[in-house]
PDB file of C-alpha atoms in Angstrom:
ATOM      1  CA  MET O   1       0.000   0.000   0.000  1.00 49.00           C
ATOM      2  CA  THR O   2       1.311   3.412  -0.935  1.00 56.00           C
ATOM      3  CA  LEU O   3       1.737   5.844   1.896  1.00 64.00           C
ATOM      4  CA  ILE O   4       1.136   9.497   1.075  1.00 70.00           C
ATOM      5  CA  SER O   5       2.714  12.017   3.398  1.00 73.00           C
ATOM      6  CA  ASN O   6       1.188  15.415   4.016  1.00 79.00           C
ATOM      7  CA  ASP O   7       4.348  16.658   5.692  1.00 83.00           C
ATOM      8  CA  PRO O   8       5.033  20.305   4.709  1.00 85.00           C
ATOM      9  CA  SER O   9       8.774  19.620   4.557  1.00 87.00           C
ATOM     10  CA  TRP O  10       8.181  17.822   1.225  1.00 83.00           C
ATOM     11  CA  TRP O  11       6.406  20.766  -0.404  1.00 84.00           C
ATOM     12  CA  PRO O  12       9.527  22.596  -1.690  1.00 88.00           C
ATOM     13  CA  LEU O  13      10.791  19.385  -3.315  1.00 85.00           C
ATOM     14  CA  ILE O  14       7.416  18.722  -4.902  1.00 82.00           C
ATOM     15  CA  GLU O  15       7.276  22.311  -6.177  1.00 87.00           C
ATOM     16  CA  PHE O  16      10.805  22.013  -7.589  1.00 87.00           C
ATOM     17  CA  ASP O  17       9.881  18.797  -9.430  1.00 83.00           C
ATOM     18  CA  ARG O  18       6.762  20.409 -10.837  1.00 86.00           C
ATOM     19  CA  VAL O  19       8.649  23.480 -12.092  1.00 88.00           C
ATOM     20  CA  GLU O  20      11.409  21.263 -13.523  1.00 86.00           C
ATOM     21  CA  SER O  21       8.856  19.290 -15.521  1.00 86.00           C
ATOM     22  CA  TYR O  22       7.457  22.551 -16.938  1.00 89.00           C
ATOM     23  CA  PHE O  23      10.961  23.550 -18.058  1.00 90.00           C
ATOM     24  CA  ALA O  24      11.521  20.136 -19.654  1.00 87.00           C
ATOM     25  CA  VAL O  25       8.354  20.444 -21.711  1.00 89.00           C
ATOM     26  CA  ALA O  26       9.007  24.104 -22.583  1.00 92.00           C
ATOM     27  CA  SER O  27      12.576  23.411 -23.707  1.00 91.00           C
ATOM     28  CA  THR O  28      11.413  20.506 -25.869  1.00 90.00           C
ATOM     29  CA  VAL O  29       8.829  22.735 -27.519  1.00 93.00           C
ATOM     30  CA  ALA O  30      11.524  25.388 -28.092  1.00 94.00           C
ATOM     31  CA  VAL O  31      13.868  22.835 -29.707  1.00 91.00           C
ATOM     32  CA  ILE O  32      11.144  21.580 -32.055  1.00 92.00           C
ATOM     33  CA  TYR O  33      10.062  25.155 -32.849  1.00 96.00           C
ATOM     34  CA  ASP O  34      13.667  26.085 -33.685  1.00 94.00           C
ATOM     35  CA  TRP O  35      13.923  23.043 -35.932  1.00 94.00           C
ATOM     36  CA  ALA O  36      10.709  24.002 -37.732  1.00 95.00           C
ATOM     37  CA  LEU O  37      11.915  27.575 -38.285  1.00 96.00           C
ATOM     38  CA  THR O  38      15.358  26.631 -39.587  1.00 95.00           C
ATOM     39  CA  PHE O  39      14.534  23.467 -41.532  1.00 95.00           C
ATOM     40  CA  GLU O  40      14.368  25.267 -44.897  1.00 96.00           C
ATOM     41  CA  GLN O  41      17.824  26.791 -44.345  1.00 95.00           C
ATOM     42  CA  GLU O  42      19.131  23.412 -43.245  1.00 94.00           C
ATOM     43  CA  ILE O  43      17.965  21.812 -46.484  1.00 94.00           C
ATOM     44  CA  GLU O  44      19.794  24.447 -48.546  1.00 94.00           C
ATOM     45  CA  LEU O  45      22.982  24.606 -46.472  1.00 92.00           C
ATOM     46  CA  VAL O  46      23.422  20.982 -45.410  1.00 92.00           C
ATOM     47  CA  TRP O  47      21.254  18.452 -47.213  1.00 92.00           C
ATOM     48  CA  LYS O  48      21.796  19.759 -50.779  1.00 94.00           C
ATOM     49  CA  ARG O  49      25.556  20.208 -50.408  1.00 93.00           C
ATOM     50  CA  ARG O  50      28.322  17.654 -50.690  1.00 94.00           C
ATOM     51  CA  TRP O  51      28.452  15.728 -47.445  1.00 92.00           C
ATOM     52  CA  SER O  52      31.522  15.691 -45.251  1.00 93.00           C
ATOM     53  CA  LEU O  53      32.388  14.406 -41.797  1.00 92.00           C
ATOM     54  CA  MET O  54      31.275  17.748 -40.353  1.00 92.00           C
ATOM     55  CA  SER O  55      27.886  17.462 -42.088  1.00 92.00           C
ATOM     56  CA  VAL O  56      27.330  14.022 -40.596  1.00 93.00           C
ATOM     57  CA  LEU O  57      28.419  15.173 -37.123  1.00 93.00           C
ATOM     58  CA  TYR O  58      26.190  18.250 -37.360  1.00 92.00           C
ATOM     59  CA  LEU O  59      23.155  16.223 -38.399  1.00 93.00           C
ATOM     60  CA  GLY O  60      23.853  13.623 -35.724  1.00 92.00           C
ATOM     61  CA  LEU O  61      23.942  16.311 -33.053  1.00 92.00           C
ATOM     62  CA  ARG O  62      20.932  18.162 -34.411  1.00 91.00           C
ATOM     63  CA  TYR O  63      18.593  15.214 -34.788  1.00 91.00           C
ATOM     64  CA  GLY O  64      20.043  13.340 -31.840  1.00 88.00           C
ATOM     65  CA  GLY O  65      19.350  16.405 -29.707  1.00 86.00           C
ATOM     66  CA  ILE O  66      15.782  16.648 -30.922  1.00 88.00           C
ATOM     67  CA  LEU O  67      15.253  12.943 -30.288  1.00 86.00           C
ATOM     68  CA  PHE O  68      16.815  13.237 -26.822  1.00 84.00           C
ATOM     69  CA  SER O  69      14.582  16.202 -25.972  1.00 83.00           C
ATOM     70  CA  VAL O  70      11.457  14.286 -26.930  1.00 83.00           C
ATOM     71  CA  ILE O  71      12.513  11.062 -25.187  1.00 80.00           C
ATOM     72  CA  ASP O  72      13.625  12.896 -22.038  1.00 78.00           C
ATOM     73  CA  VAL O  73      10.250  14.553 -21.394  1.00 79.00           C
ATOM     74  CA  PRO O  74       8.634  11.497 -19.747  1.00 75.00           C
ATOM     75  CA  ALA O  75      11.699  11.063 -17.525  1.00 72.00           C
ATOM     76  CA  SER O  76      11.470  14.694 -16.396  1.00 72.00           C
ATOM     77  CA  ILE O  77       7.782  14.692 -15.561  1.00 72.00           C
ATOM     78  CA  THR O  78       7.651  13.240 -12.076  1.00 66.00           C
ATOM     79  CA  THR O  79       3.895  12.792 -12.121  1.00 66.00           C
ATOM     80  CA  LEU O  80       4.224  10.164 -14.863  1.00 65.00           C
ATOM     81  CA  SER O  81       4.578   6.706 -13.442  1.00 67.00           C
ATOM     82  CA  VAL O  82       7.198   4.570 -15.191  1.00 63.00           C
ATOM     83  CA  THR O  83       8.283   1.023 -14.480  1.00 66.00           C
ATOM     84  CA  ASP O  84      11.722   0.177 -13.123  1.00 62.00           C
ATOM     85  CA  ALA O  85      12.791  -1.131 -16.529  1.00 62.00           C
ATOM     86  CA  VAL O  86      11.840   2.143 -18.217  1.00 65.00           C
ATOM     87  CA  SER O  87      13.562   4.072 -15.447  1.00 68.00           C
ATOM     88  CA  ILE O  88      16.780   2.118 -16.089  1.00 72.00           C
ATOM     89  CA  VAL O  89      16.534   2.927 -19.802  1.00 75.00           C
ATOM     90  CA  PHE O  90      16.117   6.637 -19.012  1.00 75.00           C
ATOM     91  CA  ASP O  91      19.151   6.531 -16.683  1.00 76.00           C
ATOM     92  CA  PHE O  92      21.376   4.881 -19.287  1.00 79.00           C
ATOM     93  CA  GLU O  93      20.085   7.186 -22.004  1.00 80.00           C
ATOM     94  CA  VAL O  94      21.003  10.302 -20.046  1.00 79.00           C
ATOM     95  CA  MET O  95      24.397   8.957 -18.948  1.00 84.00           C
ATOM     96  CA  TRP O  96      25.529   7.865 -22.396  1.00 87.00           C
ATOM     97  CA  ILE O  97      23.956  10.651 -24.467  1.00 87.00           C
ATOM     98  CA  PHE O  98      25.999  13.279 -22.620  1.00 87.00           C
ATOM     99  CA  THR O  99      29.193  11.301 -23.162  1.00 91.00           C
ATOM    100  CA  ILE O 100      28.503  10.738 -26.865  1.00 92.00           C
ATOM    101  CA  VAL O 101      27.532  14.375 -27.442  1.00 91.00           C
ATOM    102  CA  ASN O 102      30.712  15.582 -25.742  1.00 92.00           C
ATOM    103  CA  ILE O 103      32.796  13.276 -27.942  1.00 94.00           C
ATOM    104  CA  ILE O 104      31.137  14.583 -31.124  1.00 94.00           C
ATOM    105  CA  LEU O 105      31.498  18.197 -29.977  1.00 94.00           C
ATOM    106  CA  GLY O 106      35.152  17.545 -29.154  1.00 96.00           C
ATOM    107  CA  VAL O 107      35.816  16.244 -32.665  1.00 96.00           C
ATOM    108  CA  ILE O 108      34.103  19.292 -34.181  1.00 95.00           C
ATOM    109  CA  MET O 109      36.099  21.662 -31.968  1.00 96.00           C
ATOM    110  CA  ILE O 110      39.382  19.919 -32.813  1.00 97.00           C
ATOM    111  CA  ALA O 111      38.635  20.232 -36.532  1.00 96.00           C
ATOM    112  CA  ARG O 112      37.771  23.917 -36.210  1.00 96.00           C
ATOM    113  CA  LEU O 113      40.758  24.784 -34.025  1.00 96.00           C
ATOM    114  CA  HIS O 114      43.083  22.812 -36.288  1.00 96.00           C
ATOM    115  CA  ALA O 115      41.835  24.867 -39.242  1.00 95.00           C
ATOM    116  CA  MET O 116      42.134  28.135 -37.272  1.00 97.00           C
ATOM    117  CA  TYR O 117      45.781  27.393 -36.443  1.00 96.00           C
ATOM    118  CA  GLN O 118      46.684  26.936 -40.136  1.00 96.00           C
ATOM    119  CA  ARG O 119      46.709  23.137 -39.812  1.00 95.00           C
ATOM    120  CA  SER O 120      49.521  23.228 -37.262  1.00 96.00           C
ATOM    121  CA  ARG O 121      50.674  19.692 -36.511  1.00 96.00           C
ATOM    122  CA  LYS O 122      51.803  20.665 -32.985  1.00 96.00           C
ATOM    123  CA  MET O 123      48.411  22.136 -32.172  1.00 96.00           C
ATOM    124  CA  LEU O 124      46.635  19.073 -33.571  1.00 97.00           C
ATOM    125  CA  ILE O 125      48.748  16.724 -31.439  1.00 98.00           C
ATOM    126  CA  PHE O 126      48.091  18.847 -28.342  1.00 97.00           C
ATOM    127  CA  LEU O 127      44.346  18.943 -29.000  1.00 97.00           C
ATOM    128  CA  VAL O 128      44.087  15.209 -29.718  1.00 98.00           C
ATOM    129  CA  VAL O 129      46.102  14.223 -26.617  1.00 98.00           C
ATOM    130  CA  PHE O 130      44.008  16.505 -24.418  1.00 97.00           C
ATOM    131  CA  PHE O 131      40.790  15.284 -26.044  1.00 98.00           C
ATOM    132  CA  LEU O 132      41.738  11.625 -25.565  1.00 98.00           C
ATOM    133  CA  ALA O 133      42.599  12.189 -21.901  1.00 98.00           C
ATOM    134  CA  VAL O 134      39.270  13.870 -21.223  1.00 96.00           C
ATOM    135  CA  THR O 135      37.269  11.397 -23.324  1.00 97.00           C
ATOM    136  CA  ILE O 136      38.830   8.271 -21.821  1.00 98.00           C
ATOM    137  CA  THR O 137      38.221   9.633 -18.319  1.00 97.00           C
ATOM    138  CA  SER O 138      34.633  10.503 -19.208  1.00 95.00           C
ATOM    139  CA  VAL O 139      33.937   7.060 -20.682  1.00 96.00           C
ATOM    140  CA  ILE O 140      35.440   5.302 -17.645  1.00 96.00           C
ATOM    141  CA  ILE O 141      33.326   7.403 -15.277  1.00 94.00           C
ATOM    142  CA  THR O 142      30.206   6.705 -17.348  1.00 92.00           C
ATOM    143  CA  VAL O 143      30.912   2.953 -17.370  1.00 92.00           C
ATOM    144  CA  ILE O 144      31.364   2.943 -13.583  1.00 92.00           C
ATOM    145  CA  GLN O 145      28.238   5.038 -13.125  1.00 88.00           C
ATOM    146  CA  SER O 146      26.270   2.750 -15.454  1.00 85.00           C
ATOM    147  CA  SER O 147      27.375  -0.384 -13.626  1.00 85.00           C
ATOM    148  CA  HIS O 148      26.407   1.103 -10.258  1.00 80.00           C
ATOM    149  CA  SER O 149      23.077   2.255 -11.661  1.00 69.00           C
ATOM    150  CA  TRP O 150      22.419  -1.233 -13.027  1.00 67.00           C
ATOM    151  CA  ASP O 151      23.344  -2.836  -9.679  1.00 67.00           C
ATOM    152  CA  ASP O 152      21.028  -0.493  -7.750  1.00 61.00           C
ATOM    153  CA  LYS O 153      17.983  -1.411  -9.811  1.00 57.00           C
TER     154      LYS O 153
END
């Protein structure tokens, strides 16, 4: 039997969760609205041009972000009841999406900085070594976090 507490000490937390769910829905609507407004430009500037690695990374981030925003809404609305299995999926989704997005953004930034520094080999080596150190650490932390999350459920 579910026990419902009427303790006023819970009210700020409940209010925070409610406001957070409003922001999740509002930000998802803003992302989709932005996509709708800029889709025509995207067709001209990305889809009709010769594809490159940067085009693929851009589209992966753009549509992956839209998909993440839509999928994340049920996880952010605390009044929606989800099963433990769905909750585990949401946890893994959030953990790994952030890691993957940071990796893609890192590759884009390395490419841009490498071009800005007149294709300097020294700068490229520095950027790649730094990127690998950060990425390997991030992946290890995410793996540990995922294994603990899986064990808790």
